[in-house]
Short mmCIF file of C-alpha atoms and ligand atoms in Angstrom, two decimals:
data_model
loop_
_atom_site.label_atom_id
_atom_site.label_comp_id
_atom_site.label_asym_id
_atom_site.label_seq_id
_atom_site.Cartn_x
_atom_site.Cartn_y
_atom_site.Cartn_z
CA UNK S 10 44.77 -52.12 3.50
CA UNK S 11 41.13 -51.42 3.85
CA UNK S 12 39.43 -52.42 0.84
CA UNK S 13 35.11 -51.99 -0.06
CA UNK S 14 34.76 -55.86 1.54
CA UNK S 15 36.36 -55.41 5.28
CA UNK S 16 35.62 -51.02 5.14
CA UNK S 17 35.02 -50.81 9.28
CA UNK S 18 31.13 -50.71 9.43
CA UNK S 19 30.60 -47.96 12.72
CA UNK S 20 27.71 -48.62 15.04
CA UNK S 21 26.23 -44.70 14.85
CA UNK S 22 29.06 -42.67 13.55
CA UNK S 23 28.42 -38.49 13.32
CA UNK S 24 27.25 -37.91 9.84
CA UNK S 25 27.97 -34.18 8.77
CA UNK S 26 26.09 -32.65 6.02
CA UNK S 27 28.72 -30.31 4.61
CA UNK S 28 27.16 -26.79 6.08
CA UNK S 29 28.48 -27.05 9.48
CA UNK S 30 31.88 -25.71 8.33
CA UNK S 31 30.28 -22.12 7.14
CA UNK S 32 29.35 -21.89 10.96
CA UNK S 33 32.56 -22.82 11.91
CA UNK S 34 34.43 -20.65 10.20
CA UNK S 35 32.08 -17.58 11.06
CA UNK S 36 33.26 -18.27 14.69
CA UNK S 37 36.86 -17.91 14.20
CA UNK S 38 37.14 -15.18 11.88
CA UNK S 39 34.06 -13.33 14.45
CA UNK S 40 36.35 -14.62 17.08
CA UNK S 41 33.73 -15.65 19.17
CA UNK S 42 35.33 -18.91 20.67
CA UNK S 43 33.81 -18.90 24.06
CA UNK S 44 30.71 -20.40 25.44
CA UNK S 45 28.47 -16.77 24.23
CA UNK S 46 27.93 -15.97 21.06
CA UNK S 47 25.67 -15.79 18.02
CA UNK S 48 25.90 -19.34 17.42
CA UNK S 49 24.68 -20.01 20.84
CA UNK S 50 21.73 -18.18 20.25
CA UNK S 51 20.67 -18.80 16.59
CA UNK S 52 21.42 -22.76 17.59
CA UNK S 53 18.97 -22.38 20.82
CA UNK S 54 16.11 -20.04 18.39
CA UNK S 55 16.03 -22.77 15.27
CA UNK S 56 16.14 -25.65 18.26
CA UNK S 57 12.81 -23.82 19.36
CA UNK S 58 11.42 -23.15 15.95
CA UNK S 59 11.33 -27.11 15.25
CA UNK S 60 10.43 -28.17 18.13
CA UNK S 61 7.63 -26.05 19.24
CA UNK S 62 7.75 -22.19 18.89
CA UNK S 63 6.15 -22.51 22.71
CA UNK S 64 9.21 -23.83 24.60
CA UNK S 65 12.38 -22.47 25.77
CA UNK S 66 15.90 -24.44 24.77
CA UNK S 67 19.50 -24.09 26.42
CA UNK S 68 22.37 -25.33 24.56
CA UNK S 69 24.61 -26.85 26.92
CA UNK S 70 27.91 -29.29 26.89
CA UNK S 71 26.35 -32.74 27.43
CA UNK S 72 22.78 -34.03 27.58
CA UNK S 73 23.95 -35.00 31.19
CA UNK S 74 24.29 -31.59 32.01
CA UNK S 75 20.38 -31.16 30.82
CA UNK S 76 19.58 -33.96 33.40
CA UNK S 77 21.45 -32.45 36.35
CA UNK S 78 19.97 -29.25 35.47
CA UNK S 79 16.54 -30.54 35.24
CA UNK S 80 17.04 -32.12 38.79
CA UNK S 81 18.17 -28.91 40.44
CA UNK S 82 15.49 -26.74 39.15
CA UNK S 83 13.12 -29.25 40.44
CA UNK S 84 14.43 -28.90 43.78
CA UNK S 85 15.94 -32.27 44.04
CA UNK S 86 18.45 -32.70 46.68
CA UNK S 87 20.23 -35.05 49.51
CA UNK S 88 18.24 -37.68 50.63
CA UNK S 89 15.31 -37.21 47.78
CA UNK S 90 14.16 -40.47 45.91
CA UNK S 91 13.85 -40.31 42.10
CA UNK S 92 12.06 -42.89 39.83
CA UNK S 93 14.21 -43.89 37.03
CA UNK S 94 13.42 -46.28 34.11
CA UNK S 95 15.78 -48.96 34.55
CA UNK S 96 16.08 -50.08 31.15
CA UNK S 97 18.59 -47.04 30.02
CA UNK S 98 22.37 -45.84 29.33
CA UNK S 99 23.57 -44.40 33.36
CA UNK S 100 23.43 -41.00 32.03
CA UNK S 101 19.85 -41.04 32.55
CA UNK S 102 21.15 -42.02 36.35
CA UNK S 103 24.35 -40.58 37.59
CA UNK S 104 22.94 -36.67 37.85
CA UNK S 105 20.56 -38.33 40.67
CA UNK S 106 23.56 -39.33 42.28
CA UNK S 107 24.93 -35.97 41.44
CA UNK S 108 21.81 -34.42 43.41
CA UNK S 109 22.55 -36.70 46.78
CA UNK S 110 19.27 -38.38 46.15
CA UNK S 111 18.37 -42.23 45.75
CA UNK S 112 17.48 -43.50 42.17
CA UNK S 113 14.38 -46.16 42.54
CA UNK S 114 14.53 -47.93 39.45
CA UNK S 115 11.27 -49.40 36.95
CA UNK S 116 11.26 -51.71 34.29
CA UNK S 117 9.68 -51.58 30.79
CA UNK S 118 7.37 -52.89 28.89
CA UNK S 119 7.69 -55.08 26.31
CA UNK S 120 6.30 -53.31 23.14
CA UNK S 121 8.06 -49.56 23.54
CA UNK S 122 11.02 -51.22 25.85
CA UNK S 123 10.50 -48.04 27.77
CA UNK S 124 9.18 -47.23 31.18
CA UNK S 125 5.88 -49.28 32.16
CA UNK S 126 3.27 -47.52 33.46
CA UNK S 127 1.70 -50.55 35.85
CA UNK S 128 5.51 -50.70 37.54
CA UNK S 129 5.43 -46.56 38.19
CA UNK S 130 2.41 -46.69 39.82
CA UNK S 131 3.50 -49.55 42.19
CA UNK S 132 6.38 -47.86 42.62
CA UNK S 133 4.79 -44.68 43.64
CA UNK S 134 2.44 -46.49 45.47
CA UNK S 135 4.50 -48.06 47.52
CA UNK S 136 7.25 -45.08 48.06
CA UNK S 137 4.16 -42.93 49.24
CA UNK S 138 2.95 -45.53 51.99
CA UNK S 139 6.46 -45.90 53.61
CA UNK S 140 6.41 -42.05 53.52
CA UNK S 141 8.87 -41.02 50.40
CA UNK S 142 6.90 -39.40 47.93
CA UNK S 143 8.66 -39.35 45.32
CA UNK S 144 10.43 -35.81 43.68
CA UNK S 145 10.59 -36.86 39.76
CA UNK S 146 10.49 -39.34 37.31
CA UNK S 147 12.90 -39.59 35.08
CA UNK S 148 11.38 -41.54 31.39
CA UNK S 149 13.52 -42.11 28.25
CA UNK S 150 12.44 -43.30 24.93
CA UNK S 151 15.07 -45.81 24.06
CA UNK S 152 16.66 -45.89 21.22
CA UNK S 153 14.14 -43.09 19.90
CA UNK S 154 10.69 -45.03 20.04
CA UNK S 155 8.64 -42.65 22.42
CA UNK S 156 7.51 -43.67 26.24
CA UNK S 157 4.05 -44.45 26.55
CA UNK S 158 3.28 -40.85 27.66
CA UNK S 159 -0.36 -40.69 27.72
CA UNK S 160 0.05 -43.21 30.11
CA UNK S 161 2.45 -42.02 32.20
CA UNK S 162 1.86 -38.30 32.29
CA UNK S 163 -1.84 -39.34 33.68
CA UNK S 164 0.02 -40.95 36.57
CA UNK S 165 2.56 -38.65 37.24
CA UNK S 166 -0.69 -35.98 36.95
CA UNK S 167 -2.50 -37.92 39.41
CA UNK S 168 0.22 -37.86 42.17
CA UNK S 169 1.62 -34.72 41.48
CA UNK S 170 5.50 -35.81 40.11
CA UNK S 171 7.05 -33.93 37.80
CA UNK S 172 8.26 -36.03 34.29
CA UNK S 173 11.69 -35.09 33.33
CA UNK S 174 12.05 -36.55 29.69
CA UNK S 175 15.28 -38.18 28.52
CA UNK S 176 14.89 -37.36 24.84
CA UNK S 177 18.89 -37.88 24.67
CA UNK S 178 18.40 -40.56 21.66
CA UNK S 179 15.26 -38.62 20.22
CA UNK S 180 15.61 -35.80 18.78
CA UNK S 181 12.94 -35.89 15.62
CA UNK S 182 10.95 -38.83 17.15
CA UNK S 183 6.81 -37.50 17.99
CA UNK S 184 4.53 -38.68 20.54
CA UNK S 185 0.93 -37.78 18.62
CA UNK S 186 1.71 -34.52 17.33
CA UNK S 187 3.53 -33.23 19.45
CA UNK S 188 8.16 -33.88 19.00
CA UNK S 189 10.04 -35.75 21.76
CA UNK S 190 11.68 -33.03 23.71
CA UNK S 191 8.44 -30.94 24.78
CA UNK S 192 6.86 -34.03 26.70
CA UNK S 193 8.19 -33.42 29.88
CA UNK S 194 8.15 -30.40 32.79
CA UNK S 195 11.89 -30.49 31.43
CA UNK S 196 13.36 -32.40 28.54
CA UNK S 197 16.88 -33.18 27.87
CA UNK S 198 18.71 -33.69 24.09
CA UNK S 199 22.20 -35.16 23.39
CA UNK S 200 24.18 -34.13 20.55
CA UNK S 201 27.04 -36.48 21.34
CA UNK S 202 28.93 -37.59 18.74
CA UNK S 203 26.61 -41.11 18.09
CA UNK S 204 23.45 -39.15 18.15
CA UNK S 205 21.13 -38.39 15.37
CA UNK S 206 22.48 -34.71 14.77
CA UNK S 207 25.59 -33.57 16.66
CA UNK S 208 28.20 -30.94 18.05
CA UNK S 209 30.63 -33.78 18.86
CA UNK S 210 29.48 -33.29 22.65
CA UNK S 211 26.58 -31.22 23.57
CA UNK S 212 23.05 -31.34 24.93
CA UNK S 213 20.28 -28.97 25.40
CA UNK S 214 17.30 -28.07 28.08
CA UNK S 215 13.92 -27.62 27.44
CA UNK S 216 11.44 -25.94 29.09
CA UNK S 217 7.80 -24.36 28.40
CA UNK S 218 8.49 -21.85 31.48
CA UNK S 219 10.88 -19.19 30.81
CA UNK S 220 11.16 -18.67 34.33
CA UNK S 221 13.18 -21.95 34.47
CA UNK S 222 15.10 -21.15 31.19
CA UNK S 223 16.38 -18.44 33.05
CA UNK S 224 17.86 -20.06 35.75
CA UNK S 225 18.84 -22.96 33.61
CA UNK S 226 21.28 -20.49 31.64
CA UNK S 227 22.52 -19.05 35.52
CA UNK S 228 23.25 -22.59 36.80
CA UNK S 229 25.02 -23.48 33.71
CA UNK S 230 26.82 -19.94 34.14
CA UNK S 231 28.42 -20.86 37.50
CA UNK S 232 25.41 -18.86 38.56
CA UNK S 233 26.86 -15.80 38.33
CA UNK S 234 24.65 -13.14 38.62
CA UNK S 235 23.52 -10.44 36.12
CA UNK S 236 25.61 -8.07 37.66
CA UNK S 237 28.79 -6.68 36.75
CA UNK S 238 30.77 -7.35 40.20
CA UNK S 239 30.84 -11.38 40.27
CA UNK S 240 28.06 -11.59 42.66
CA UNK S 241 27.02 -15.66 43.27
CA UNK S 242 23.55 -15.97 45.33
CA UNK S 243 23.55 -20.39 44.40
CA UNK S 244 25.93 -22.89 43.34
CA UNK S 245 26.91 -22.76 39.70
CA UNK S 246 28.00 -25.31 36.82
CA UNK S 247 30.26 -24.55 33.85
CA UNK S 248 28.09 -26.58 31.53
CA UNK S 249 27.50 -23.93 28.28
CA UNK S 250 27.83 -24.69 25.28
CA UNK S 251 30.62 -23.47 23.16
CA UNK S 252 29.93 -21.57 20.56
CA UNK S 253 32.47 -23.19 18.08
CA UNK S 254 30.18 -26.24 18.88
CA UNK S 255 26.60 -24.64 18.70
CA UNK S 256 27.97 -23.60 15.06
CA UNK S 257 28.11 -27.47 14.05
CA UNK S 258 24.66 -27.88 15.86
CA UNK S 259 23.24 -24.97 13.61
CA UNK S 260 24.68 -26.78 9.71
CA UNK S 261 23.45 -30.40 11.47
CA UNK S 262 19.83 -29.69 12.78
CA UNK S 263 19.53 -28.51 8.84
CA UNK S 264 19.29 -31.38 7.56
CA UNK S 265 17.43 -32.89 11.08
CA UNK S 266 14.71 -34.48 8.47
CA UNK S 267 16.79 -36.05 6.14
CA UNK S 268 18.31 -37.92 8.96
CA UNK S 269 15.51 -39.38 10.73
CA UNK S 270 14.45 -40.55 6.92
CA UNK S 271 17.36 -42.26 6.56
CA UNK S 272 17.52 -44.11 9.91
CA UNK S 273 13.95 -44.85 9.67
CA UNK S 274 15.10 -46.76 6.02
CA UNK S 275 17.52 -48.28 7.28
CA UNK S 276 15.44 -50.28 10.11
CA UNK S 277 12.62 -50.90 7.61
CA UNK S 278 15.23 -52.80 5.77
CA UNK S 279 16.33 -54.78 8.33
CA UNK S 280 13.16 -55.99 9.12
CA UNK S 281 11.79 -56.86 5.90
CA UNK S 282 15.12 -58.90 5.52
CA UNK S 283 15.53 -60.37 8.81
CA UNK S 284 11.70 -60.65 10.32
CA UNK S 285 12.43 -64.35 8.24
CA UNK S 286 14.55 -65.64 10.45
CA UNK S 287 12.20 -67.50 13.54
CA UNK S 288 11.52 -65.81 16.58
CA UNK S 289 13.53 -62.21 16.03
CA UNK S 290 11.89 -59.30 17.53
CA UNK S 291 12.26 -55.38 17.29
CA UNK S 292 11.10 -52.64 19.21
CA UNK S 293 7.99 -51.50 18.30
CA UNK S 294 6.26 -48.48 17.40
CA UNK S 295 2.78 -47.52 18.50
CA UNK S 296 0.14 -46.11 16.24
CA UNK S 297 0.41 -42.83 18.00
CA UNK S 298 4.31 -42.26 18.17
CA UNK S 299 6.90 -41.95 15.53
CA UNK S 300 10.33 -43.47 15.90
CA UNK S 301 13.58 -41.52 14.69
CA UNK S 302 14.64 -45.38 14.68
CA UNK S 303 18.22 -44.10 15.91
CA UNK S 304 19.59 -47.86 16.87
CA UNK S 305 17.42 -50.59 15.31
CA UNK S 306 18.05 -53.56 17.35
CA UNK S 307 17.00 -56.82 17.01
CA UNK S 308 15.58 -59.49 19.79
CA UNK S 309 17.53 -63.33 18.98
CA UNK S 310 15.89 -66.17 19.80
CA UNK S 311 17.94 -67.10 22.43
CA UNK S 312 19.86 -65.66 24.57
CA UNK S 313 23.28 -67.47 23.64
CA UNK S 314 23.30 -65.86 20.19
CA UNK S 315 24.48 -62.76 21.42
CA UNK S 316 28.13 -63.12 21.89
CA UNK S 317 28.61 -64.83 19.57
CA UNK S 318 26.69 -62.98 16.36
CA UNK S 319 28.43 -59.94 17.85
CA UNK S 320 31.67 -61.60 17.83
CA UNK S 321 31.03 -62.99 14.28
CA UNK S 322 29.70 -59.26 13.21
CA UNK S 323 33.38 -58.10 14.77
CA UNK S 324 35.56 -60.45 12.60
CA UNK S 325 33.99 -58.71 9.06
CA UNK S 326 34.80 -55.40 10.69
CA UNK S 327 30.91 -54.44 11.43
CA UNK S 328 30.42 -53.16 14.93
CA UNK S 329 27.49 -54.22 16.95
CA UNK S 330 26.86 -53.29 20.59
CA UNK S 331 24.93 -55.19 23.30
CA UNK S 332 21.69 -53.05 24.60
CA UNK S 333 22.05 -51.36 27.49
CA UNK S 334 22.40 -53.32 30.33
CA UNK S 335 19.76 -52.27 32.88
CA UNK S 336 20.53 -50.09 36.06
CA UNK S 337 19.07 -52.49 38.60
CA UNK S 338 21.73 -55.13 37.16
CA UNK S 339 24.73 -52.85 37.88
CA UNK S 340 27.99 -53.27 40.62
CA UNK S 341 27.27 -49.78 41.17
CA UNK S 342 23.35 -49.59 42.04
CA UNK S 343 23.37 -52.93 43.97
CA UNK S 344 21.95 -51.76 46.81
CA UNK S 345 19.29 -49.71 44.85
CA UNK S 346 15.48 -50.41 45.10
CA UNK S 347 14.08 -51.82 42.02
CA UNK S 348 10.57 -52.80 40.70
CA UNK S 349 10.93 -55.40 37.55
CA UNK S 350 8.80 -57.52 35.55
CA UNK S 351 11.78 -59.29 33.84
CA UNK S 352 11.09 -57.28 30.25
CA UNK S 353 14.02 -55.65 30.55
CA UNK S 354 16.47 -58.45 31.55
CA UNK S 355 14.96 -60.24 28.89
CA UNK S 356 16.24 -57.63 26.29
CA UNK S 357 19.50 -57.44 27.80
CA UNK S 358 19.26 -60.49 27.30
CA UNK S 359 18.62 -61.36 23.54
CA UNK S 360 18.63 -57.84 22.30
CA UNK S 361 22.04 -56.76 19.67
CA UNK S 362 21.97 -53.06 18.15
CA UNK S 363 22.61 -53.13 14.69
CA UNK S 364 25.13 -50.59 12.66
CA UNK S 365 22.05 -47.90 11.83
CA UNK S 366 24.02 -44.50 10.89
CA UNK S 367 22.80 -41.99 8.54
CA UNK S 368 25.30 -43.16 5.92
CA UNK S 369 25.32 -46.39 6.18
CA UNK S 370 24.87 -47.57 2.63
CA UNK S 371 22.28 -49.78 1.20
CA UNK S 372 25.41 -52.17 -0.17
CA UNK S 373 27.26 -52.17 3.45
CA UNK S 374 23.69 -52.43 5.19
CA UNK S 375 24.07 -55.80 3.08
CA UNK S 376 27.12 -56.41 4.39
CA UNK S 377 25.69 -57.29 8.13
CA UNK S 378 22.26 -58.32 6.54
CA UNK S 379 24.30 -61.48 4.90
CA UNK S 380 26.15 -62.15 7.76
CA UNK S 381 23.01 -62.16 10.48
CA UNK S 382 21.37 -65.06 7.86
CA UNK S 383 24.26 -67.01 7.33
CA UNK S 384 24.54 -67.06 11.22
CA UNK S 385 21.10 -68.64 11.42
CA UNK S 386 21.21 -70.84 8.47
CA UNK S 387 24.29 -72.81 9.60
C1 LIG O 416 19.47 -42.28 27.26
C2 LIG O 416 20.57 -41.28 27.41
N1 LIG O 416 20.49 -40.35 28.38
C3 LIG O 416 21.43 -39.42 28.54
C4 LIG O 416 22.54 -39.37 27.73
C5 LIG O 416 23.59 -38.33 28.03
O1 LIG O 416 23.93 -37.53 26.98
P1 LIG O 416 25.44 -36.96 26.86
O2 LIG O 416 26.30 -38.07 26.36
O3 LIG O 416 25.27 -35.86 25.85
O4 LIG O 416 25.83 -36.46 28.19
C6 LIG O 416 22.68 -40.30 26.70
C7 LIG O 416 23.80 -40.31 25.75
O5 LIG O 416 24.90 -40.43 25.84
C8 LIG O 416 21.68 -41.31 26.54
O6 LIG O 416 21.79 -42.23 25.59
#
C-alpha cells in the first residue's frame, strides 16, 4: 500500500493540464489518425507563434529525428566530422553516426555546464590545420540553462560552421530576448515524455528558411514527392508526427508558461534550502539567459556522495538520476577525438538531478529536501 509518506517521487514525470483530451478526441471522431492532419498543423502554427512568428517548425516523432534532419539538410554525410558538446544525453550524438560522419567531441564550461567556447575554437583550429574543416556544431543547453551563444555563434561566424541547436530540454528557456529553439541555423525540441511539455514522444524542427522547412517535411515524408504517382528523387524518413500526438502537443504548449514557472520554483527552493550544506553547487544562470530549470541538479562535495545519496533517495521511493555521463567517457565513442578541460568529468562526477516535475508538490519537494540534510548532517 502506497501511503502520502513512501508516494513514488518521479524524476520528470509528463504533467498534463487537462485540455489535451479535447484535442484528442477531435482526432478520433474527425478520424484523422495518421501523421496529416489539423492537429499537425495548428500544433506546428502556435509552436511558431511562441517562439518567433519569423521561423518555420516541423512536428516530428522524436527530437532525434530533428537532429538527423538537421544533419542531412546541412549536407552532412560519410566521412564528415561534426563537433559535438560532450557533456550531453547520446541523442545529441547518434544521428552523426546516423550521417556516416565522425563526432569530435568538446567539453563545457563550468558556469552554463554547456559547450565552452575556448575548447571549440581549439577544436576547429586544430581540425582545419590537419585539413577537416569541420561541417557543424552541434550545442545543447543542458538541462535548459542556455549555451553561451554570443560566444559561440561569433566563432562558428568566424569560420563559417553552421550551429545546430539541441534545444531538446529547452523549450521556454531565452538567450537575451530571443527563446531557445531559434538560436541555431536549425534547432531541435523534444516532447518526450520527461520533457517540459509533451506528446509522449515527439520533437520538432526549426528553421528561419522555409526553403529548408520544405524539405524537412519531404525527408520526414519518405521524400515522396508532391506528385500524385509515388515519385522519390532522395532518400526518405518516416519521422512525422502523428496527429493523435500533435493534439496532446496543442492542450500542453497551453499552459507552456505555467510550467517553466513551476520548475523554475521548484529549483529556487532547493537552493535556498540546500546552498547550506558546504561546498554544493548548481548550474548557473547568466545575466543574459533564462533557465526553464527543467532538471535542477546539484554538485556534492565529493565525488563519493553520489551513490550513495542516490541510493538513500531510492529507499524513500524518490528517484534521482546521475547527470549525463559525457560522450568522450563512453564504450561506444572510445576511439573518438575529444578536447576536455576536465569540467565535465567533474560533474559527472559530483553532479545528482533532483526530482523537479511540474507537480511536484511543495510537501513532497520536502520529502527529498529532508532527506539530502539528514545525509549531510550524519
Ligand atoms: C539533450 C537531448 N538531445 C536530444 C534528445 C532527443 O530527443 P527525443 O527523446 O525526443 O528523441 C534528448 C531527449 O531525450 C535530449 O535530452
Amino acid at each position: 500500500m502506497q501511503n502520502k509518506e513512501n508516494k513514488r517521487i518521479w524524476l520528470s514525470p509528463p504533467h498534463m493540464s487537462g485540455n489535451e483530451q479535447a484535442f484528442v478526441n477531435q482526432a478520433f471522431e474527425s478520424n484523422w489518425i495518421a501523421p496529416n492532419g489539423e492537429h499537425i498543423n495548428g500544433f506546428e502554427q502556435e509552436l511558431t507563434n511562441y517562439l518567433n512568428p519569423n521561423y518555420f517548425v516541423t512536428v516530428l516523432n522524436s527530437g532525434t529525428s530533428a537532429i538527423h534532419l538537421s544533419l542531412l539538410l546541412l549536407g552532412v554525410t560519410d566521412g564528415d566530422e561534426v563537433l559535438c558538446q560532450s557533456n550531453t544525453f547520446i541523442a545529441s550524438v547518434n544521428p552523426v553516426c546516423y550521417c556516416g560522419a565522425t563526432p569530435i567531441f568538446i567539453d563545457s564550461e563550468a558556469d552554463s555546464w554547456n559547450i565552452c567556447p575556448e575548447q571549440l575554437e581549439l577544436a576547429i583550429k586544430d581540425r582545419i590545420k590537419l585539413g577537416k574543416k569541420p561541417k557543424a556544431i552541434i550545442a545543447v543547453h543542458l538541462y535548459g540553462m542556455p549555451y553561451n551563444v554570443n560566444a559561440i555563434q561569433s566563432i562558428a561566424e568566424s569560420y563559417d560552421i553552421p550551429v545546430i541547436e539541441d534545444s531538446a530540454e529547452a523549450l521556454g528557456s531565452r538567450y537575451k530576448t530571443e527563446k531557445c529553439g531559434t538560436l541555431g541555423t536549425l534547432s531541435a525540441i523534444s516532447f518526450n515524455g520527461n520533457k517540459i511539455i509533451t506528446t509522449s514522444a515527439g520533437g520538432a524542427l526549426i528553421t528561419k528558411d522555409k526553403e529548408l522547412k520544405q524539405k524537412a517535411v519531404l525527408l520526414a515524408n519518405q521524400a515522396k514527392e508532391y506528385t500524385t504517382e509515388y515519385l522519390h528523387n532522395h532518400i526518405g524518413y518516416n519521422y512525422r508526427m502523428s496527429n493523435v500526438l500533435a493534439g496532446i502537443g496543442r492542450g500542453q504548449l497551453q499552459v507552456i508558461e505555467k510550467r517553466v514557472e513551476a520548475r523554475r520554483a521548484i529549483y529556487s527552493l532547493y537552493k535556498e534550502q540546500l546552498s547550506s550544506i558546504e561546498e554544493v553547487g548548481f548550474q548557473s544562470e547568466a545575466d543574459n539567459s533564462y533557465s526553464n530549470r527543467w532538471l535542477t541538479c546539484i554538485l556534492l562535495p565529493k565525488s563519493s556522495d553520489k551513490e550513495p545519496l542516490r541510493v538513500l533517495l531510492e529507499q524513500h521511493n524518490i528517484e534521482s538520476k546521475p547527470l549525463w555521463k559525457p560522450m568522450h567517457q563512453q564504450p561506444v565513442f572510445k576511439n573518438s577525438m575529444s578536447y576536455i578541460n576536465g569540467i565535465s568529468d567533474m560533474l559527472f562526477n559530483k553532479g545528482l538531478c533532483l526530482p523537479s516535475g511540474s507537480d511536484l508538490t511543495e510537501e513532497d519537494q520536502f520529502r527529498v529536501i529532508s532527506i539530502i540534510k539528514d545525509y549531510f548532517s550524519s
